[in-house]
């Protein structure tokens, strides 16, 4: 049997036979659909693409937001809590390896400035675990972060690379052996921020939703019109054959991702937001002889010394971010909405990329720039080659603060919610908020408090083997190495 053809009965926990329309099948829209359908609520999910969760280059769980020096402590705590929830629900989607944070000598930052935040996050994690032992998904709270001085790195550089690293010190060995220790300020930090597989998230959501009769997924479908009615909304949409259809829903969720503004425009609801186009680059380091942690080399965003991010996958594949305008960021890639439209307008070159139209010379040029940027710190990484086409997408940022990273949901009309997540780990918070809003409006009975696992019984039943198998299929269909779909640390 094809994995995505299986159906089981749904779990009807709601007393009200309402229908919720969700526009957008990215991480937010699909998670909202799963949350509601697992409760037995009728869901109609509309996605213009041919598969779910096919957007920005998700690769990092952000279990504490330590990649971002510029965001508030409160955003970091929020991201930590949301990431723990994400791992409890999507138990087979993480790559379990730590993240190293290094500050180069030419950067203005001081590693010691990171310590108060790290201590706060460790204490928060400890309290969450004491409150509920099932929250211990990031290792032992006492191991949430560890500091490495220069002499620690010198000692580790003399050790052999372990085949299967388990301890923080074992994970740090390839870093100590490969970087020029004179280039960095001390201490270096290792923190339990894991990887997140966009392909295994897509597989988990697709397989779970296919098993829930309460959810109907419309892929290859474009919503063309929205009309507000006294008791909900009328959705007009066009399928792949060009046929037009209409559907009435009791509640509407705009989860359009970077195109959220186009749905706001169809609904005649104004909203201020920004959209930023970004890309990450797939490389292959055939000579790599170690399992690496993720490594973040801090730098000033948008400058030639912007942050460099090395994200490991199996089989010598690495995903690279370089927060410069020649690599991950793009000139004129951050745009804002205006009084005439809630949708920020990227120029034609970005729209072409979003339709998969990258030229081969541009792929090779930008990927090589990313390799060179990383080789400043990991000299042997200059051996790496282009490993595939870029992972890319446009990211919405609600409001006018480009540093915002923890956001969830907003409401404009009584039966209209707007998902506005910036990071994937915020998707469950949006789903919770919408379920609560449905209860406030008396559209459903108030949900009975449950554990995270009990809220998602169908998703919890999925096996790692089935998820990986389908994730590899999705990666291949999308033109990426199947190694990107395989797990680390499971």
Short mmCIF file of C-alpha atoms in Angstrom, two decimals:
data_model
loop_
_atom_site.label_atom_id
_atom_site.label_comp_id
_atom_site.label_asym_id
_atom_site.label_seq_id
_atom_site.Cartn_x
_atom_site.Cartn_y
_atom_site.Cartn_z
CA UNK A 1 0.00 0.00 0.00
CA UNK A 2 1.25 3.49 -0.80
CA UNK A 3 2.07 5.23 2.46
CA UNK A 4 -0.09 8.24 1.75
CA UNK A 5 -3.21 6.31 0.79
CA UNK A 6 -3.90 4.81 4.21
CA UNK A 7 -6.96 6.11 6.10
CA UNK A 8 -8.20 5.47 9.61
CA UNK A 9 -11.09 6.87 11.53
CA UNK A 10 -10.72 10.32 13.02
CA UNK A 11 -10.91 11.20 16.71
CA UNK A 12 -14.10 13.30 17.13
CA UNK A 13 -13.67 15.19 20.40
CA UNK A 14 -15.66 18.26 19.34
CA UNK A 15 -19.43 18.55 19.83
CA UNK A 16 -19.83 21.07 17.01
CA UNK A 17 -19.76 19.96 13.35
CA UNK A 18 -18.09 23.13 12.12
CA UNK A 19 -15.80 23.44 9.11
CA UNK A 20 -12.54 25.39 9.26
CA UNK A 21 -10.86 26.51 6.05
CA UNK A 22 -7.07 26.85 6.13
CA UNK A 23 -5.29 28.56 3.25
CA UNK A 24 -1.65 27.52 3.00
CA UNK A 25 -0.13 24.08 3.54
CA UNK A 26 3.24 25.09 4.96
CA UNK A 27 4.45 24.17 8.43
CA UNK A 28 1.88 26.48 10.07
CA UNK A 29 -1.17 25.61 7.98
CA UNK A 30 -0.47 21.88 8.06
CA UNK A 31 0.15 21.91 11.82
CA UNK A 32 -3.09 23.82 12.43
CA UNK A 33 -4.92 21.34 10.21
CA UNK A 34 -3.45 18.42 12.13
CA UNK A 35 -4.27 19.94 15.52
CA UNK A 36 -7.91 20.58 14.58
CA UNK A 37 -8.45 17.34 12.66
CA UNK A 38 -7.02 15.28 15.55
CA UNK A 39 -9.85 16.82 17.61
CA UNK A 40 -12.43 15.73 15.03
CA UNK A 41 -13.02 19.23 13.60
CA UNK A 42 -13.79 19.28 9.88
CA UNK A 43 -10.85 20.88 8.05
CA UNK A 44 -10.42 22.00 4.45
CA UNK A 45 -6.73 22.68 3.76
CA UNK A 46 -5.80 24.54 0.56
CA UNK A 47 -2.25 24.43 -0.82
CA UNK A 48 -1.21 25.89 -4.16
CA UNK A 49 1.81 23.58 -4.49
CA UNK A 50 1.75 19.86 -5.14
CA UNK A 51 2.84 18.85 -1.63
CA UNK A 52 2.81 20.14 1.94
CA UNK A 53 5.58 22.02 3.77
CA UNK A 54 7.61 23.09 0.78
CA UNK A 55 8.88 26.50 1.85
CA UNK A 56 11.83 28.20 3.56
CA UNK A 57 15.03 26.28 4.41
CA UNK A 58 14.09 24.93 7.84
CA UNK A 59 17.16 23.27 9.37
CA UNK A 60 17.44 24.38 13.01
CA UNK A 61 15.15 23.84 15.97
CA UNK A 62 16.03 27.13 17.72
CA UNK A 63 15.65 25.60 21.17
CA UNK A 64 16.62 28.85 22.85
CA UNK A 65 17.28 31.14 19.92
CA UNK A 66 21.02 31.24 20.53
CA UNK A 67 21.79 31.92 16.88
CA UNK A 68 20.46 35.43 17.37
CA UNK A 69 22.35 37.75 19.68
CA UNK A 70 20.04 40.64 18.83
CA UNK A 71 16.70 39.21 19.99
CA UNK A 72 15.24 39.60 23.47
CA UNK A 73 15.57 37.08 26.28
CA UNK A 74 11.79 36.67 26.23
CA UNK A 75 11.85 35.63 22.57
CA UNK A 76 14.56 33.10 23.42
CA UNK A 77 12.52 31.62 26.28
CA UNK A 78 9.46 31.45 24.01
CA UNK A 79 11.45 29.65 21.31
CA UNK A 80 12.78 27.19 23.91
CA UNK A 81 9.28 26.29 25.11
CA UNK A 82 7.93 26.04 21.57
CA UNK A 83 10.83 23.83 20.51
CA UNK A 84 10.22 21.43 23.37
CA UNK A 85 6.59 21.16 22.32
CA UNK A 86 7.68 20.59 18.72
CA UNK A 87 9.93 17.69 19.69
CA UNK A 88 7.21 16.12 21.80
CA UNK A 89 4.72 16.20 18.92
CA UNK A 90 7.04 15.66 15.93
CA UNK A 91 9.24 13.14 17.68
CA UNK A 92 11.01 11.85 14.56
CA UNK A 93 11.85 15.18 12.91
CA UNK A 94 14.94 16.31 14.84
CA UNK A 95 18.60 15.75 14.09
CA UNK A 96 20.04 15.16 17.53
CA UNK A 97 23.37 16.92 17.58
CA UNK A 98 24.44 20.04 19.48
CA UNK A 99 25.31 23.49 18.20
CA UNK A 100 28.63 25.25 18.75
CA UNK A 101 28.74 29.04 18.97
CA UNK A 102 32.08 30.69 18.22
CA UNK A 103 32.88 34.40 18.16
CA UNK A 104 35.77 35.37 15.84
CA UNK A 105 38.39 37.83 17.07
CA UNK A 106 37.34 40.33 14.39
CA UNK A 107 33.78 40.42 15.75
CA UNK A 108 32.75 43.07 18.27
CA UNK A 109 30.91 40.55 20.45
CA UNK A 110 32.07 39.15 23.77
CA UNK A 111 31.36 35.47 24.52
CA UNK A 112 30.76 36.31 28.16
CA UNK A 113 27.78 38.43 27.13
CA UNK A 114 26.03 35.18 26.15
CA UNK A 115 26.27 33.66 29.62
CA UNK A 116 23.33 35.37 31.39
CA UNK A 117 20.97 34.29 28.62
CA UNK A 118 22.33 30.74 28.55
CA UNK A 119 21.92 30.50 32.32
CA UNK A 120 18.34 31.77 32.06
CA UNK A 121 17.55 29.20 29.37
CA UNK A 122 19.13 26.37 31.34
CA UNK A 123 17.13 27.32 34.43
CA UNK A 124 13.96 27.55 32.35
CA UNK A 125 14.59 24.14 30.84
CA UNK A 126 15.28 22.69 34.29
CA UNK A 127 11.97 24.09 35.59
CA UNK A 128 10.06 22.73 32.58
CA UNK A 129 11.50 19.26 33.15
CA UNK A 130 10.71 19.36 36.86
CA UNK A 131 7.15 20.34 35.99
CA UNK A 132 6.81 17.53 33.43
CA UNK A 133 9.56 14.90 32.89
CA UNK A 134 8.34 14.44 29.29
CA UNK A 135 9.80 17.88 28.55
CA UNK A 136 13.29 16.39 28.79
CA UNK A 137 13.78 16.23 25.03
CA UNK A 138 17.01 18.26 24.85
CA UNK A 139 19.14 16.02 27.03
CA UNK A 140 19.84 16.61 30.70
CA UNK A 141 19.15 20.19 31.82
CA UNK A 142 22.62 20.39 33.38
CA UNK A 143 24.06 19.67 29.93
CA UNK A 144 22.03 22.35 28.13
CA UNK A 145 25.24 24.28 27.52
CA UNK A 146 28.95 23.85 28.17
CA UNK A 147 31.82 26.33 27.88
CA UNK A 148 35.20 25.58 26.30
CA UNK A 149 38.30 27.62 27.05
CA UNK A 150 41.40 27.70 24.86
CA UNK A 151 43.17 24.96 26.81
CA UNK A 152 40.07 22.72 26.54
CA UNK A 153 40.13 23.07 22.76
CA UNK A 154 43.86 22.38 22.60
CA UNK A 155 43.35 19.17 24.57
CA UNK A 156 40.44 18.02 22.39
CA UNK A 157 42.39 18.76 19.20
CA UNK A 158 44.77 15.93 20.16
CA UNK A 159 41.96 13.35 20.36
CA UNK A 160 40.79 11.06 17.56
CA UNK A 161 37.46 11.83 15.96
CA UNK A 162 34.83 9.45 17.41
CA UNK A 163 32.67 7.48 15.00
CA UNK A 164 29.56 7.95 17.12
CA UNK A 165 29.91 11.01 19.36
CA UNK A 166 27.76 11.00 22.47
CA UNK A 167 29.21 13.47 24.97
CA UNK A 168 29.67 17.22 24.43
CA UNK A 169 33.45 16.76 24.38
CA UNK A 170 33.21 14.07 21.71
CA UNK A 171 31.05 16.33 19.54
CA UNK A 172 33.56 19.17 19.96
CA UNK A 173 36.61 17.16 18.83
CA UNK A 174 36.24 17.72 15.03
CA UNK A 175 35.72 21.44 15.64
CA UNK A 176 38.83 21.66 17.83
CA UNK A 177 40.89 19.77 15.23
CA UNK A 178 39.67 21.84 12.27
CA UNK A 179 39.56 25.50 13.29
CA UNK A 180 42.45 27.88 13.86
CA UNK A 181 42.22 28.40 17.61
CA UNK A 182 43.94 31.79 17.30
CA UNK A 183 40.96 33.15 15.34
CA UNK A 184 38.46 33.05 18.21
CA UNK A 185 37.54 34.62 21.51
CA UNK A 186 36.94 32.33 24.45
CA UNK A 187 34.99 30.58 25.74
CA UNK A 188 33.33 28.77 22.86
CA UNK A 189 29.84 27.51 23.71
CA UNK A 190 28.18 24.20 23.00
CA UNK A 191 24.40 24.26 23.42
CA UNK A 192 21.68 21.64 22.99
CA UNK A 193 20.03 23.25 19.97
CA UNK A 194 19.23 20.44 17.54
CA UNK A 195 18.61 20.23 13.83
CA UNK A 196 15.15 20.03 12.30
CA UNK A 197 14.40 18.18 9.06
CA UNK A 198 12.00 19.98 6.74
CA UNK A 199 11.53 16.75 4.79
CA UNK A 200 10.63 14.66 7.84
CA UNK A 201 8.27 17.41 9.05
CA UNK A 202 6.58 17.36 5.63
CA UNK A 203 6.39 13.56 5.73
CA UNK A 204 4.99 13.49 9.26
CA UNK A 205 2.26 16.01 8.50
CA UNK A 206 1.32 14.44 5.15
CA UNK A 207 1.11 10.91 6.52
CA UNK A 208 -0.85 11.95 9.60
CA UNK A 209 -3.34 14.11 7.69
CA UNK A 210 -3.91 11.32 5.19
CA UNK A 211 -5.03 9.13 8.08
CA UNK A 212 -7.54 11.65 9.40
CA UNK A 213 -10.94 11.57 7.72
CA UNK A 214 -11.76 14.94 9.30
CA UNK A 215 -9.22 16.68 7.05
CA UNK A 216 -9.48 17.13 3.30
CA UNK A 217 -6.28 18.34 1.66
CA UNK A 218 -6.56 20.27 -1.61
CA UNK A 219 -3.11 20.43 -3.22
CA UNK A 220 -2.44 22.11 -6.60
CA UNK A 221 -5.28 24.44 -5.64
CA UNK A 222 -5.40 28.23 -5.85
CA UNK A 223 -7.84 30.27 -3.75
CA UNK A 224 -9.23 32.99 -6.01
CA UNK A 225 -11.86 34.79 -3.93
CA UNK A 226 -13.00 35.24 -0.32
CA UNK A 227 -16.38 36.61 0.70
CA UNK A 228 -17.22 37.23 4.35
CA UNK A 229 -20.65 36.02 5.37
CA UNK A 230 -22.70 36.29 8.56
CA UNK A 231 -21.61 32.87 9.74
CA UNK A 232 -18.19 32.48 8.15
CA UNK A 233 -16.60 32.76 4.72
CA UNK A 234 -17.23 31.63 1.14
CA UNK A 235 -14.03 30.36 -0.48
CA UNK A 236 -13.75 30.21 -4.27
CA UNK A 237 -10.88 28.15 -5.61
CA UNK A 238 -9.44 26.68 -8.79
CA UNK A 239 -8.09 23.15 -9.07
CA UNK A 240 -5.27 21.83 -11.24
CA UNK A 241 -7.57 21.30 -14.22
CA UNK A 242 -8.76 24.91 -14.06
CA UNK A 243 -12.22 24.04 -12.76
CA UNK A 244 -13.77 26.53 -10.32
CA UNK A 245 -15.32 25.50 -7.00
CA UNK A 246 -16.89 27.17 -3.97
CA UNK A 247 -16.99 26.13 -0.35
CA UNK A 248 -18.51 27.67 2.77
CA UNK A 249 -16.57 27.49 6.03
CA UNK A 250 -17.44 28.61 9.54
CA UNK A 251 -13.96 29.92 10.30
CA UNK A 252 -11.03 30.93 8.09
CA UNK A 253 -7.31 30.64 8.84
CA UNK A 254 -4.84 32.54 6.70
CA UNK A 255 -1.60 30.51 6.79
CA UNK A 256 -0.20 31.73 3.50
CA UNK A 257 3.41 32.07 4.64
CA UNK A 258 5.19 34.81 2.74
CA UNK A 259 2.01 35.24 0.69
CA UNK A 260 -0.18 35.84 3.74
CA UNK A 261 -0.75 39.37 2.48
CA UNK A 262 -2.36 38.13 -0.73
CA UNK A 263 -5.00 36.34 1.37
CA UNK A 264 -5.48 39.48 3.48
CA UNK A 265 -6.04 41.38 0.24
CA UNK A 266 -8.63 38.86 -0.96
CA UNK A 267 -10.40 39.26 2.40
CA UNK A 268 -10.05 43.08 2.23
CA UNK A 269 -8.22 43.15 5.56
CA UNK A 270 -5.21 45.49 5.87
CA UNK A 271 -2.03 44.41 7.66
CA UNK A 272 1.53 45.71 8.01
CA UNK A 273 4.30 43.17 7.46
CA UNK A 274 7.64 42.49 5.85
CA UNK A 275 8.84 39.67 3.63
CA UNK A 276 12.46 38.59 3.34
CA UNK A 277 13.88 36.30 0.66
CA UNK A 278 16.66 34.00 1.89
CA UNK A 279 18.58 30.99 0.62
CA UNK A 280 20.78 28.28 2.10
CA UNK A 281 23.20 26.19 0.08
CA UNK A 282 23.74 22.45 -0.13
CA UNK A 283 27.36 21.33 -0.22
CA UNK A 284 29.14 17.99 -0.17
CA UNK A 285 32.41 17.54 1.70
CA UNK A 286 33.56 14.14 0.49
CA UNK A 287 36.78 14.24 2.54
CA UNK A 288 34.94 14.78 5.83
CA UNK A 289 35.93 12.04 8.28
CA UNK A 290 33.87 13.02 11.34
CA UNK A 291 30.35 13.61 12.57
CA UNK A 292 30.05 17.34 13.12
CA UNK A 293 27.85 19.39 15.38
CA UNK A 294 26.24 22.45 13.88
CA UNK A 295 28.63 25.39 14.14
CA UNK A 296 27.67 29.07 14.24
CA UNK A 297 30.44 31.59 13.64
CA UNK A 298 28.93 34.86 14.78
CA UNK A 299 29.24 38.00 12.68
CA UNK A 300 27.44 41.23 11.91
CA UNK A 301 24.43 40.56 9.69
CA UNK A 302 24.55 42.07 6.23
CA UNK A 303 28.28 42.79 6.27
CA UNK A 304 31.00 40.74 4.52
CA UNK A 305 31.70 39.22 7.96
CA UNK A 306 28.09 38.08 8.50
CA UNK A 307 27.33 34.98 10.54
CA UNK A 308 28.40 31.66 8.99
CA UNK A 309 26.28 28.60 9.80
CA UNK A 310 27.44 25.03 9.14
CA UNK A 311 24.58 22.50 9.41
CA UNK A 312 25.51 18.81 9.12
CA UNK A 313 23.56 16.01 7.46
CA UNK A 314 24.50 12.37 6.87
CA UNK A 315 26.91 11.23 4.15
CA UNK A 316 29.09 14.36 4.09
CA UNK A 317 26.34 16.82 3.15
CA UNK A 318 26.25 20.24 4.82
CA UNK A 319 23.81 23.12 4.53
CA UNK A 320 25.40 26.57 4.65
CA UNK A 321 24.09 29.98 5.62
CA UNK A 322 26.21 33.08 5.24
CA UNK A 323 24.44 36.18 6.49
CA UNK A 324 25.92 38.43 3.80
CA UNK A 325 24.19 39.93 0.76
CA UNK A 326 26.30 37.71 -1.51
CA UNK A 327 25.17 34.46 0.11
CA UNK A 328 22.00 33.98 2.20
CA UNK A 329 20.77 37.58 2.09
CA UNK A 330 19.98 39.45 -1.10
CA UNK A 331 20.07 43.11 -2.05
CA UNK A 332 16.47 44.39 -1.95
CA UNK A 333 15.44 41.01 -0.52
CA UNK A 334 13.64 42.60 2.47
CA UNK A 335 10.46 44.46 1.49
CA UNK A 336 7.49 45.97 3.34
CA UNK A 337 3.77 46.20 2.69
CA UNK A 338 2.12 49.51 1.91
CA UNK A 339 -1.25 51.25 2.23
CA UNK A 340 -2.48 49.70 -1.03
CA UNK A 341 -1.71 46.06 -0.26
CA UNK A 342 -0.97 43.86 2.73
CA UNK A 343 1.42 41.86 0.52
CA UNK A 344 5.03 43.12 0.29
CA UNK A 345 6.19 42.96 -3.30
CA UNK A 346 9.46 41.22 -4.10
CA UNK A 347 10.93 42.12 -7.47
CA UNK A 348 10.70 39.82 -10.49
CA UNK A 349 14.05 38.09 -9.95
CA UNK A 350 12.96 36.79 -6.54
CA UNK A 351 9.58 35.72 -7.85
CA UNK A 352 11.38 33.71 -10.54
CA UNK A 353 13.51 31.99 -7.92
CA UNK A 354 10.43 31.18 -5.87
CA UNK A 355 9.09 29.40 -8.95
CA UNK A 356 12.23 27.21 -8.90
CA UNK A 357 13.97 29.16 -11.69
CA UNK A 358 17.56 29.40 -10.49
CA UNK A 359 20.23 29.46 -13.17
CA UNK A 360 23.01 26.92 -12.83
CA UNK A 361 25.74 29.60 -12.88
CA UNK A 362 24.00 31.42 -10.01
CA UNK A 363 23.68 28.21 -7.99
CA UNK A 364 27.37 27.48 -8.46
CA UNK A 365 28.46 31.07 -7.77
CA UNK A 366 26.49 31.56 -4.58
CA UNK A 367 27.26 28.08 -3.26
CA UNK A 368 30.98 28.64 -3.86
CA UNK A 369 30.75 31.96 -2.00
CA UNK A 370 29.17 30.10 0.92
CA UNK A 371 31.98 27.52 0.83
CA UNK A 372 34.61 30.26 0.79
CA UNK A 373 32.89 32.08 3.65
CA UNK A 374 32.95 28.90 5.76
CA UNK A 375 36.55 28.09 4.79
CA UNK A 376 37.66 31.26 6.59
CA UNK A 377 37.04 29.31 9.78
CA UNK A 378 37.22 25.65 8.70
CA UNK A 379 40.09 25.70 6.23
CA UNK A 380 39.60 22.17 4.92
CA UNK A 381 36.02 23.02 3.99
CA UNK A 382 37.45 24.58 0.83
CA UNK A 383 37.41 20.99 -0.47
CA UNK A 384 33.59 21.01 -0.44
CA UNK A 385 31.64 21.13 -3.69
CA UNK A 386 28.12 22.05 -4.77
CA UNK A 387 25.86 19.35 -3.35
CA UNK A 388 22.53 20.31 -4.92
CA UNK A 389 20.25 23.22 -5.61
CA UNK A 390 19.67 25.81 -2.88
CA UNK A 391 17.02 25.53 -0.21
CA UNK A 392 15.23 28.84 -0.37
CA UNK A 393 12.08 30.72 0.39
CA UNK A 394 10.58 33.98 1.53
CA UNK A 395 9.89 34.52 5.21
CA UNK A 396 7.12 36.75 6.54
CA UNK A 397 7.82 39.02 9.50
CA UNK A 398 4.70 40.65 11.00
CA UNK A 399 4.91 44.35 11.81
CA UNK A 400 8.02 46.41 11.18
CA UNK A 401 10.78 44.84 13.32
CA UNK A 402 13.11 42.76 11.11
CA UNK A 403 14.72 41.13 14.17
CA UNK A 404 11.44 39.51 15.32
CA UNK A 405 11.77 35.73 15.58
CA UNK A 406 9.02 34.56 17.99
CA UNK A 407 5.54 35.30 16.64
CA UNK A 408 2.36 33.30 16.31
CA UNK A 409 -1.18 34.51 15.49
CA UNK A 410 -3.26 37.66 15.06
CA UNK A 411 -6.98 38.30 14.57
CA UNK A 412 -8.69 40.96 12.48
CA UNK A 413 -12.26 39.73 12.21
CA UNK A 414 -14.22 37.53 14.56
CA UNK A 415 -13.94 34.44 12.34
CA UNK A 416 -10.58 35.14 10.71
CA UNK A 417 -7.18 34.19 12.14
CA UNK A 418 -3.81 34.88 10.61
CA UNK A 419 -0.77 32.69 11.25
CA UNK A 420 2.34 34.84 11.40
CA UNK A 421 5.10 32.50 12.47
CA UNK A 422 8.72 33.33 11.73
CA UNK A 423 10.23 30.09 13.02
CA UNK A 424 8.82 26.59 12.50
CA UNK A 425 8.71 25.84 16.23
CA UNK A 426 6.00 28.50 16.66
CA UNK A 427 3.46 26.54 14.59
CA UNK A 428 2.01 24.61 17.52
CA UNK A 429 1.38 27.82 19.46
CA UNK A 430 -0.70 29.11 16.56
CA UNK A 431 -2.69 25.88 16.42
CA UNK A 432 -3.37 26.05 20.17
CA UNK A 433 -4.46 29.67 19.96
CA UNK A 434 -6.89 28.98 17.12
CA UNK A 435 -8.41 26.01 18.93
CA UNK A 436 -8.91 28.22 21.99
CA UNK A 437 -10.45 30.94 19.82
CA UNK A 438 -12.95 28.49 18.35
CA UNK A 439 -14.02 27.63 21.90
CA UNK A 440 -14.31 31.31 22.88
CA UNK A 441 -16.64 31.84 19.92
CA UNK A 442 -18.71 28.80 21.00
CA UNK A 443 -18.01 27.11 17.70
CA UNK A 444 -16.67 24.07 19.57
CA UNK A 445 -16.75 22.91 23.15
CA UNK A 446 -13.76 23.86 25.26
CA UNK A 447 -10.96 21.32 24.64
CA UNK A 448 -10.20 18.96 27.51
CA UNK A 449 -6.63 19.52 28.77
CA UNK A 450 -4.32 16.76 27.53
CA UNK A 451 -0.62 16.05 27.28
CA UNK A 452 1.04 17.05 24.03
CA UNK A 453 1.31 13.42 23.01
CA UNK A 454 -2.38 12.73 23.68
CA UNK A 455 -3.38 15.75 21.59
CA UNK A 456 -1.83 14.12 18.51
CA UNK A 457 -2.63 10.39 18.70
CA UNK A 458 -2.42 9.76 14.96
CA UNK A 459 0.86 11.61 14.54
CA UNK A 460 2.33 9.75 17.53
CA UNK A 461 1.56 6.39 15.91
CA UNK A 462 3.75 7.07 12.86
CA UNK A 463 6.98 5.08 12.78
CA UNK A 464 10.42 6.54 12.11
CA UNK A 465 10.92 4.12 9.21
CA UNK A 466 7.72 5.23 7.46
CA UNK A 467 8.52 8.90 8.01
CA UNK A 468 12.09 8.56 6.71
CA UNK A 469 10.97 6.53 3.71
CA UNK A 470 8.41 9.14 2.68
CA UNK A 471 10.78 12.01 3.52
CA UNK A 472 13.38 10.53 1.16
CA UNK A 473 10.70 10.29 -1.51
CA UNK A 474 9.81 13.96 -1.01
CA UNK A 475 13.46 15.04 -1.12
CA UNK A 476 14.00 13.17 -4.39
CA UNK A 477 10.80 14.58 -5.92
CA UNK A 478 11.94 18.09 -4.99
CA UNK A 479 15.39 17.56 -6.47
CA UNK A 480 17.45 17.35 -3.27
CA UNK A 481 19.87 14.68 -2.03
CA UNK A 482 17.97 12.06 -0.06
CA UNK A 483 20.65 12.29 2.66
CA UNK A 484 18.98 15.52 3.78
CA UNK A 485 15.93 13.48 4.80
CA UNK A 486 17.85 10.96 6.92
CA UNK A 487 18.12 11.34 10.69
CA UNK A 488 21.09 12.01 12.93
CA UNK A 489 21.07 10.65 16.47
CA UNK A 490 17.90 8.49 16.34
#
